[in-house]
């Protein structure tokens, strides 16, 4: 039996491992951390659970190709329960609020009630969110392996997206917000996603939630990761944790295997790299193998920015806090890396009974960070880094207490983490937790996942396609194995 060795046990690597086993290959995953899952992770602090990842999982709608993929890898089962949410999020200015409900008619009515003078923009926006509900990520096979019939089928199923792209494909979220007159609507549209993102991606995100295709599985990120690991191991796959990989062993155009940091050599017929792209090309393979497209994007932070987060988690008394889900609020301005911040977000996890002791709930806040912010955190020495995190945590706590005085003495810090945390934990370049942000007037990033000059090395990672995220990661894992099957002239349809 031929052996596929996979470097990295995130969602992409685990998916590749499962499809490798389903295709009859030996599959071994080598993961640097004590547990697999990469960024789809959660951790415990002071008897509470902090969920790192799933804000929404695209592909939860029954009978979609992506749902089938999630079920194949064990992430979801027909019996999986989802969190009962009725909204995407709520934005506040002072005491005035507006919500993007899953119910699109309700949202439209409330937006119109709030700002009748924005009627035409509201109607246009809501109409196009409805069109965007048809958006499905093609995951049956890689685009370059699709035939004419596949393309026609895809084009037909995504007809509504042409209208969305025409109206919202050449502007960014900042432009979208600027088209509204009411200050709360301007805030609403720029609160959730980076304003640099192309506006169509925002409509697709809201449409995903509204159409029930972006639910949160109960138990969150770690529980889902554990189900995928269990599936891989039940198929006979071997997962080796605490095994950082030093390099892929290359001889001419062939990889013979990998070398672990502890010096052990693992032989392989195929190597799948399922790590961050820079880790892959700077350390594991060597920069000469990096695709020119990748190189160009990494060298152009202005047009291809990367985003991460500065985050803090608190334990709060459930009885003292009535807001649920995700909310955005204005606050007294403060600075991080010299940038003024006047709005903060919280997400509460009151719906997860096991995430906190009785009577408590976890509240998390996330401030967007970009390449220069990563450099700011990275440049701090150990003491200053710790001090700045403490300062930031205190600032957020104060802002929360000011807004919700009933929380004074009922809010405790659990943890604070930065882009550098993601770099340390996952070897993520600049702490990025998605791939490149697609900006207006910039070509969206997409590579095949093959490595020029190496015939038996493939890439499975969210980095193969903007904007990354869990759906891209899992599809990339499946695609890498499909490419191996095609190379071996075997049937690659799952
Ligand atoms: C705060 C946050 C919120 C998010 N929210 C969402 C969301 O709501 N929906 C969504 O779809 N996505 C979300 N994401 C993104 C999602 O988590 C990622 O897209 C996805 O997990 C990436 O999977 P991956 O396998 O490509 O990469 P990773 O998860 O980065 O996995 C790479 C793995 O390789 C390992 N590794 C690296 N170098 C080596 C080495 N040398 N040797 C061995 N192992 C190595 C790492 O430890 C890691 O386990 C979020 C991410 C974060 C951080």
XYZ file of C-alpha atoms and ligand atoms in Angstrom:
547
model
C 0.000 0.000 0.000
C 1.416 3.413 -0.940
C 1.934 5.872 1.877
C 0.829 9.497 2.050
C 2.560 11.550 4.718
C 0.796 14.729 5.748
C 2.548 17.640 7.466
C 0.138 19.504 9.744
C -2.992 18.239 11.478
C -5.345 21.187 10.991
C -8.691 20.733 9.252
C -6.982 20.580 5.834
C -4.473 17.927 6.954
C -7.095 15.841 8.739
C -9.393 15.979 5.708
C -6.524 14.897 3.445
C -5.822 12.030 5.848
C -9.418 10.835 5.761
C -9.643 10.933 1.963
C -6.270 9.192 1.743
C -7.626 6.344 3.877
C -10.893 6.243 1.930
C -8.767 5.847 -1.231
C -6.799 2.952 0.204
C -3.517 4.715 1.043
C -1.602 4.456 4.274
C -1.976 7.858 5.896
C 0.210 9.416 8.573
C -0.205 12.938 9.918
C 2.653 14.712 11.707
C 1.491 17.611 13.862
C 3.725 19.920 15.890
C 1.223 20.584 18.695
C 0.125 18.189 21.460
C -3.299 18.025 19.798
C -4.432 18.278 16.185
C -6.946 20.812 14.865
C -4.742 23.821 14.154
C -6.847 26.955 14.304
C -10.112 25.047 14.669
C -9.419 24.853 18.347
C -10.551 25.735 21.863
C -8.794 25.744 25.238
C -9.652 25.822 28.909
C -8.959 28.574 31.431
C -10.128 28.654 35.071
C -12.846 26.092 34.484
C -14.118 27.838 31.344
C -13.796 26.858 27.695
C -12.608 29.428 25.146
C -13.699 28.692 21.594
C -11.243 29.973 19.021
C -12.880 29.376 15.713
C -16.398 28.669 14.465
C -18.443 31.863 14.233
C -20.282 30.147 11.449
C -19.632 26.955 9.537
C -20.460 27.346 5.868
C -21.982 24.194 4.403
C -24.474 23.151 7.058
C -27.451 23.135 4.695
C -28.692 19.591 4.100
C -27.923 17.970 0.728
C -25.301 20.514 -0.338
C -21.930 19.212 -1.589
C -20.121 20.901 1.266
C -22.464 19.370 3.859
C -21.721 15.974 2.278
C -18.009 16.680 2.675
C -18.434 17.689 6.349
C -20.361 14.472 6.926
C -17.755 12.342 5.133
C -15.009 13.601 7.426
C -17.170 13.220 10.526
C -17.379 16.964 11.270
C -21.163 16.783 11.054
C -23.614 13.920 11.256
C -27.323 13.876 10.356
C -27.898 14.016 14.113
C -25.623 17.021 14.750
C -27.366 19.719 16.749
C -26.887 23.341 15.838
C -27.020 26.389 18.052
C -30.421 28.066 17.802
C -29.588 31.573 16.590
C -32.016 33.982 15.006
C -29.514 36.645 14.029
C -26.136 37.372 12.439
C -25.252 40.245 14.824
C -26.412 43.524 16.367
C -24.801 46.953 16.210
C -25.325 49.722 18.735
C -24.641 53.425 18.836
C -25.540 54.566 22.326
C -28.807 52.861 23.149
C -29.993 52.658 19.553
C -29.499 49.270 17.908
C -30.079 47.446 14.660
C -29.871 43.709 13.970
C -29.218 41.607 10.900
C -31.767 38.844 11.493
C -31.768 35.502 9.773
C -35.271 36.491 8.714
C -34.518 38.799 5.785
C -37.986 40.386 5.689
C -37.700 41.312 9.358
C -34.284 42.870 8.750
C -35.555 44.821 5.762
C -38.533 46.190 7.701
C -36.392 47.208 10.653
C -33.733 48.844 8.479
C -36.447 50.812 6.647
C -38.051 51.821 9.924
C -34.704 53.026 11.241
C -33.761 54.994 8.157
C -36.488 55.698 5.589
C -34.120 58.026 3.756
C -31.902 55.010 2.914
C -34.824 53.165 1.310
C -33.330 52.598 -2.138
C -29.947 51.396 -0.782
C -31.697 49.142 1.749
C -33.949 47.604 -0.905
C -31.009 47.028 -3.228
C -28.911 45.494 -0.457
C -31.661 43.151 0.742
C -32.565 42.084 -2.798
C -28.935 41.157 -3.481
C -28.523 39.300 -0.193
C -31.389 37.099 -1.428
C -29.555 36.536 -4.734
C -26.417 35.643 -2.782
C -28.168 32.778 -0.985
C -27.451 30.646 -4.079
C -23.690 30.906 -3.477
C -22.115 27.487 -2.944
C -18.450 26.695 -2.872
C -17.738 23.999 -5.512
C -16.142 21.139 -3.574
C -16.808 18.088 -5.752
C -13.428 18.451 -7.443
C -10.840 21.187 -8.095
C -11.932 23.818 -10.641
C -9.156 22.873 -13.081
C -10.396 19.255 -13.045
C -13.964 20.272 -13.913
C -15.347 19.661 -17.420
C -17.731 21.759 -19.522
C -20.815 20.084 -18.060
C -19.571 20.802 -14.523
C -19.041 24.465 -15.427
C -22.500 24.813 -16.978
C -24.085 23.190 -13.908
C -22.144 25.465 -11.581
C -22.967 28.577 -13.632
C -26.695 27.739 -13.556
C -26.768 27.051 -9.827
C -24.948 30.297 -9.094
C -26.888 32.527 -11.515
C -27.885 34.931 -8.720
C -24.231 35.584 -7.921
C -23.727 37.343 -11.271
C -26.124 40.062 -10.095
C -24.326 40.297 -6.735
C -20.926 40.574 -8.404
C -22.203 43.201 -10.841
C -23.518 45.465 -8.054
C -21.113 44.692 -5.221
C -18.040 43.087 -6.811
C -16.167 46.313 -7.531
C -16.692 48.109 -4.229
C -15.487 47.281 -0.748
C -17.399 47.145 2.524
C -16.242 50.675 3.347
C -17.848 51.908 0.088
C -21.000 49.902 0.815
C -21.345 51.584 4.208
C -20.634 55.020 2.748
C -23.692 54.596 0.500
C -25.976 54.759 3.582
C -26.887 58.019 5.310
C -27.828 56.812 8.796
C -24.781 56.605 11.130
C -26.006 53.356 12.680
C -26.256 51.729 9.261
C -22.755 52.931 8.399
C -21.559 51.313 11.632
C -23.588 48.133 11.036
C -22.021 47.452 7.667
C -18.433 47.990 8.799
C -18.670 46.313 12.196
C -18.399 42.620 11.419
C -15.947 42.214 8.555
C -12.895 44.267 7.641
C -13.965 47.277 5.615
C -11.216 46.443 3.092
C -13.047 43.245 2.028
C -14.847 43.294 -1.285
C -18.535 44.060 -0.556
C -19.883 40.960 -2.340
C -18.159 38.743 0.259
C -20.114 40.517 2.993
C -23.411 39.866 1.224
C -22.451 36.218 0.758
C -21.637 35.916 4.476
C -24.970 37.344 5.540
C -26.788 35.250 2.920
C -25.041 32.125 4.243
C -26.359 32.795 7.741
C -29.825 33.827 6.535
C -30.275 30.720 4.371
C -29.331 28.345 7.203
C -26.117 27.333 5.454
C -23.861 28.794 8.162
C -24.840 27.302 11.491
C -22.702 26.612 14.555
C -22.510 22.962 15.601
C -23.139 22.543 19.336
C -19.875 21.999 21.209
C -18.021 24.442 18.960
C -14.629 24.167 17.313
C -12.816 21.661 19.538
C -15.736 19.231 19.589
C -15.892 19.314 15.789
C -12.149 18.815 15.474
C -12.323 15.853 17.855
C -15.039 14.235 15.726
C -12.809 14.581 12.631
C -9.781 13.122 14.461
C -11.939 10.195 15.633
C -13.057 9.565 12.042
C -9.469 9.603 10.758
C -8.305 7.187 13.435
C -11.334 4.910 13.007
C -10.334 4.531 9.343
C -6.866 3.369 10.405
C -5.065 6.689 9.925
C -2.096 7.415 12.192
C -1.896 10.782 13.903
C 1.436 11.687 15.493
C 1.261 14.778 17.714
C 4.198 16.669 19.255
C 6.088 15.928 16.025
C 7.243 19.219 14.442
C 8.489 18.615 10.920
C 11.821 20.174 9.963
C 11.743 19.675 6.213
C 10.526 17.666 3.274
C 13.340 15.451 1.948
C 13.757 16.239 -1.724
C 15.828 14.477 -4.315
C 15.545 16.035 -7.768
C 11.854 16.305 -8.557
C 10.752 13.778 -5.952
C 10.099 14.005 -2.213
C 11.248 10.832 -0.467
C 9.686 11.692 2.847
C 10.060 14.130 5.717
C 12.561 14.839 8.448
C 11.180 15.572 11.911
C 12.765 18.137 14.203
C 13.908 15.249 16.411
C 15.943 13.921 13.483
C 13.696 10.986 12.574
C 13.200 10.335 8.884
C 9.763 9.223 7.660
C 9.578 7.794 4.158
C 6.637 8.512 1.889
C 5.318 7.922 -1.617
C 3.481 11.238 -1.487
C 3.806 14.253 0.797
C 0.906 16.590 1.435
C 1.870 19.912 3.042
C -1.027 21.074 5.178
C 0.589 23.983 7.011
C 0.598 27.725 6.608
C 1.973 28.699 3.167
C 5.068 30.542 4.419
C 5.951 27.665 6.760
C 5.628 25.370 3.764
C 7.820 27.319 1.383
C 10.282 28.975 3.724
C 11.021 26.011 5.927
C 9.604 22.701 4.715
C 10.183 22.863 0.943
C 12.388 25.868 0.284
C 11.512 29.217 -1.236
C 12.512 28.193 -4.768
C 9.385 26.056 -4.905
C 7.022 28.884 -4.020
C 4.461 29.674 -6.709
C 5.106 33.122 -8.258
C 1.517 34.156 -7.501
C 2.052 33.413 -3.831
C 5.366 35.253 -3.789
C 3.795 38.311 -5.435
C 0.918 38.435 -2.939
C 3.105 37.987 0.134
C 5.254 40.847 -1.173
C 2.283 43.176 -1.630
C 0.684 43.774 1.777
C -1.215 46.787 0.490
C -3.189 44.844 -2.116
C -3.138 41.475 -0.350
C -3.424 42.206 3.381
C -3.638 39.537 6.043
C -5.801 39.768 9.120
C -5.595 38.416 12.621
C -7.063 39.375 15.969
C -6.245 40.804 19.363
C -8.603 38.946 21.633
C -9.637 38.794 25.233
C -11.990 36.433 27.065
C -13.830 37.068 30.333
C -16.023 35.099 32.649
C -19.188 37.036 33.505
C -22.173 36.384 35.725
C -24.962 35.248 33.444
C -27.649 36.873 35.546
C -26.012 40.311 35.149
C -25.914 40.395 31.350
C -28.875 40.244 29.026
C -27.191 40.649 25.602
C -26.658 37.476 23.588
C -24.799 36.437 20.434
C -22.522 38.983 18.794
C -22.868 42.697 19.473
C -20.871 45.774 18.506
C -20.797 48.916 20.642
C -19.290 52.362 20.546
C -16.882 53.061 23.384
C -14.509 55.693 24.724
C -11.607 55.611 22.216
C -8.333 53.865 23.022
C -5.254 52.991 21.001
C -3.558 49.795 19.920
C -0.383 50.196 17.866
C -1.137 53.913 17.543
C -4.527 53.255 15.915
C -7.636 54.679 17.501
C -10.363 52.171 18.342
C -13.830 53.462 19.165
C -15.953 50.350 18.640
C -15.654 46.975 20.323
C -17.384 43.664 19.817
C -18.428 40.908 22.186
C -19.572 37.429 21.586
C -21.194 35.489 24.401
C -21.490 31.721 24.711
C -24.464 31.409 27.025
C -25.897 28.733 24.693
C -23.037 26.320 25.465
C -23.827 24.726 28.822
C -20.380 23.119 29.138
C -18.280 26.187 28.393
C -18.599 27.737 31.873
C -19.474 26.786 35.449
C -23.090 27.145 36.589
C -24.237 30.779 36.562
C -21.314 31.999 34.434
C -20.799 32.560 30.753
C -17.801 33.358 28.538
C -17.632 36.721 26.808
C -15.005 37.260 24.093
C -13.905 40.435 22.384
C -11.892 40.618 19.160
C -10.106 43.639 17.660
C -8.992 43.267 14.024
C -5.233 43.242 13.503
C -3.277 43.522 10.263
C 0.313 42.933 9.100
C 1.687 46.076 10.794
C -0.095 45.197 14.051
C 1.547 41.777 13.996
C 4.931 43.527 13.680
C 4.050 45.775 16.623
C 3.326 42.785 18.891
C 6.294 40.819 17.570
C 8.735 43.653 18.281
C 7.832 43.835 21.999
C 10.148 42.132 24.452
C 8.676 39.469 26.747
C 7.891 41.852 29.638
C 6.402 44.582 27.448
C 4.343 42.015 25.554
C 2.858 40.757 28.823
C 2.304 44.295 30.097
C 0.595 45.442 26.882
C -1.737 42.444 26.970
C -2.622 43.260 30.568
C -3.224 46.910 29.677
C -5.430 45.948 26.755
C -7.439 43.470 28.847
C -7.960 46.152 31.498
C -9.108 48.694 28.882
C -11.686 46.309 27.443
C -12.879 45.369 30.931
C -13.300 49.037 31.823
C -15.217 49.769 28.618
C -17.543 46.832 29.300
C -18.101 47.893 32.911
C -18.831 51.445 31.827
C -21.501 50.229 29.429
C -22.849 47.589 31.812
C -22.218 48.841 35.390
C -24.053 45.823 36.774
C -21.015 43.762 35.703
C -18.608 45.543 38.083
C -17.217 42.816 40.396
C -18.888 40.192 38.182
C -16.366 40.052 35.339
C -13.043 38.179 35.488
C -10.269 37.985 32.943
C -9.691 34.496 31.505
C -7.145 35.054 28.750
C -5.743 37.502 26.219
C -4.050 36.524 22.966
C -2.571 38.274 19.933
C -1.431 37.617 16.331
C 1.845 36.366 17.832
C -0.102 33.643 19.660
C -1.329 32.277 16.315
C 2.186 32.423 14.942
C 3.540 30.493 17.930
C 0.724 27.947 18.005
C 0.128 27.271 14.301
C 3.197 28.780 12.601
C 0.750 31.187 10.959
C 2.442 33.919 8.958
C 1.766 37.275 10.656
C -0.711 35.399 12.841
C -3.158 35.341 9.917
C -6.144 33.135 10.482
C -7.525 33.328 6.993
C -5.852 33.653 3.597
C -5.456 36.990 1.744
C -8.269 39.514 2.027
C -9.798 40.112 -1.402
C -9.833 43.860 -1.993
C -11.669 45.761 -4.703
C -9.885 45.988 -8.054
C -7.551 43.176 -7.007
C -7.628 39.684 -8.463
C -8.866 37.156 -5.917
C -6.083 34.748 -4.937
C -6.286 31.152 -6.143
C -3.649 28.473 -6.821
C -4.011 24.807 -7.715
C -2.235 23.226 -4.783
C 0.464 21.556 -6.854
C 4.163 22.362 -6.418
C 6.072 23.211 -9.578
C 9.196 21.068 -9.827
C 7.960 18.364 -7.451
C 5.806 15.589 -8.835
C 4.660 13.934 -5.603
C 4.093 16.915 -3.276
C 0.686 18.576 -2.942
C -0.661 21.456 -0.891
C -3.705 21.114 1.347
C -4.335 24.346 3.159
C -6.755 27.222 3.441
C -4.031 29.212 1.698
C -4.820 27.803 -1.770
C -7.785 30.123 -2.170
C -8.929 33.474 -0.768
C -10.462 34.105 1.648
C -9.498 30.788 3.267
C -11.547 29.575 6.219
C -12.794 26.122 7.126
C -14.583 25.329 3.822
C -11.448 26.099 1.794
C -9.282 24.132 4.234
C -11.421 21.002 4.041
C -11.864 21.245 0.261
C -8.093 21.665 -0.111
C -7.548 18.439 1.841
C -9.932 16.528 -0.403
C -8.516 18.105 -3.595
C -4.942 17.122 -2.698
C -5.955 13.450 -2.564
C -8.005 13.778 -5.765
C -4.884 15.079 -7.516
C -2.911 12.060 -6.322
C -5.665 9.741 -7.567
C -5.729 11.491 -10.938
C -1.958 11.188 -11.197
C -2.309 7.461 -10.577
C -5.097 7.334 -13.199
C -7.613 6.248 -10.597
C -11.199 7.370 -10.201
C -11.137 10.578 -8.164
C -14.846 11.188 -7.712
C -16.090 10.924 -4.165
C -10.346 33.546 15.748
C -10.664 32.737 14.513
C -11.964 32.658 14.074
C -12.273 31.931 12.926
N -13.577 31.813 12.550
C -13.895 31.062 11.483
C -15.252 30.846 11.131
O -16.171 31.291 11.802
N -15.517 30.098 10.021
C -14.517 29.599 9.236
O -14.819 28.959 8.220
N -13.217 29.760 9.559
C -12.889 30.479 10.657
N -11.580 30.641 11.017
C -10.530 30.154 10.107
C -10.258 28.646 10.283
O -9.947 28.358 11.612
C -9.080 28.286 9.390
O -9.388 28.672 8.070
C -8.778 26.792 9.343
O -8.822 26.216 10.612
C -7.422 26.599 8.683
O -7.159 25.233 8.559
P -5.793 24.703 7.935
O -5.767 23.257 8.155
O -5.652 25.200 6.524
O -4.622 25.457 8.746
P -4.208 25.399 10.292
O -5.395 25.326 11.145
O -3.278 26.539 10.485
O -3.431 24.032 10.427
C -2.066 23.890 10.138
C -1.513 22.867 11.094
O -0.160 22.628 10.759
C 0.596 22.548 11.965
N 1.998 22.851 11.647
C 2.514 24.034 11.233
N 3.824 23.908 11.001
C 4.143 22.613 11.276
C 5.360 21.877 11.226
N 6.517 22.415 10.846
N 5.329 20.564 11.579
C 4.159 19.963 11.962
N 2.995 20.635 12.039
C 2.982 21.940 11.685
C -0.048 23.578 12.866
O 0.251 23.367 14.222
C -1.529 23.341 12.540
O -2.088 22.344 13.360
C -11.237 31.312 12.183
C -9.934 31.353 12.663
C -9.650 32.040 13.831
C -8.250 32.039 14.357
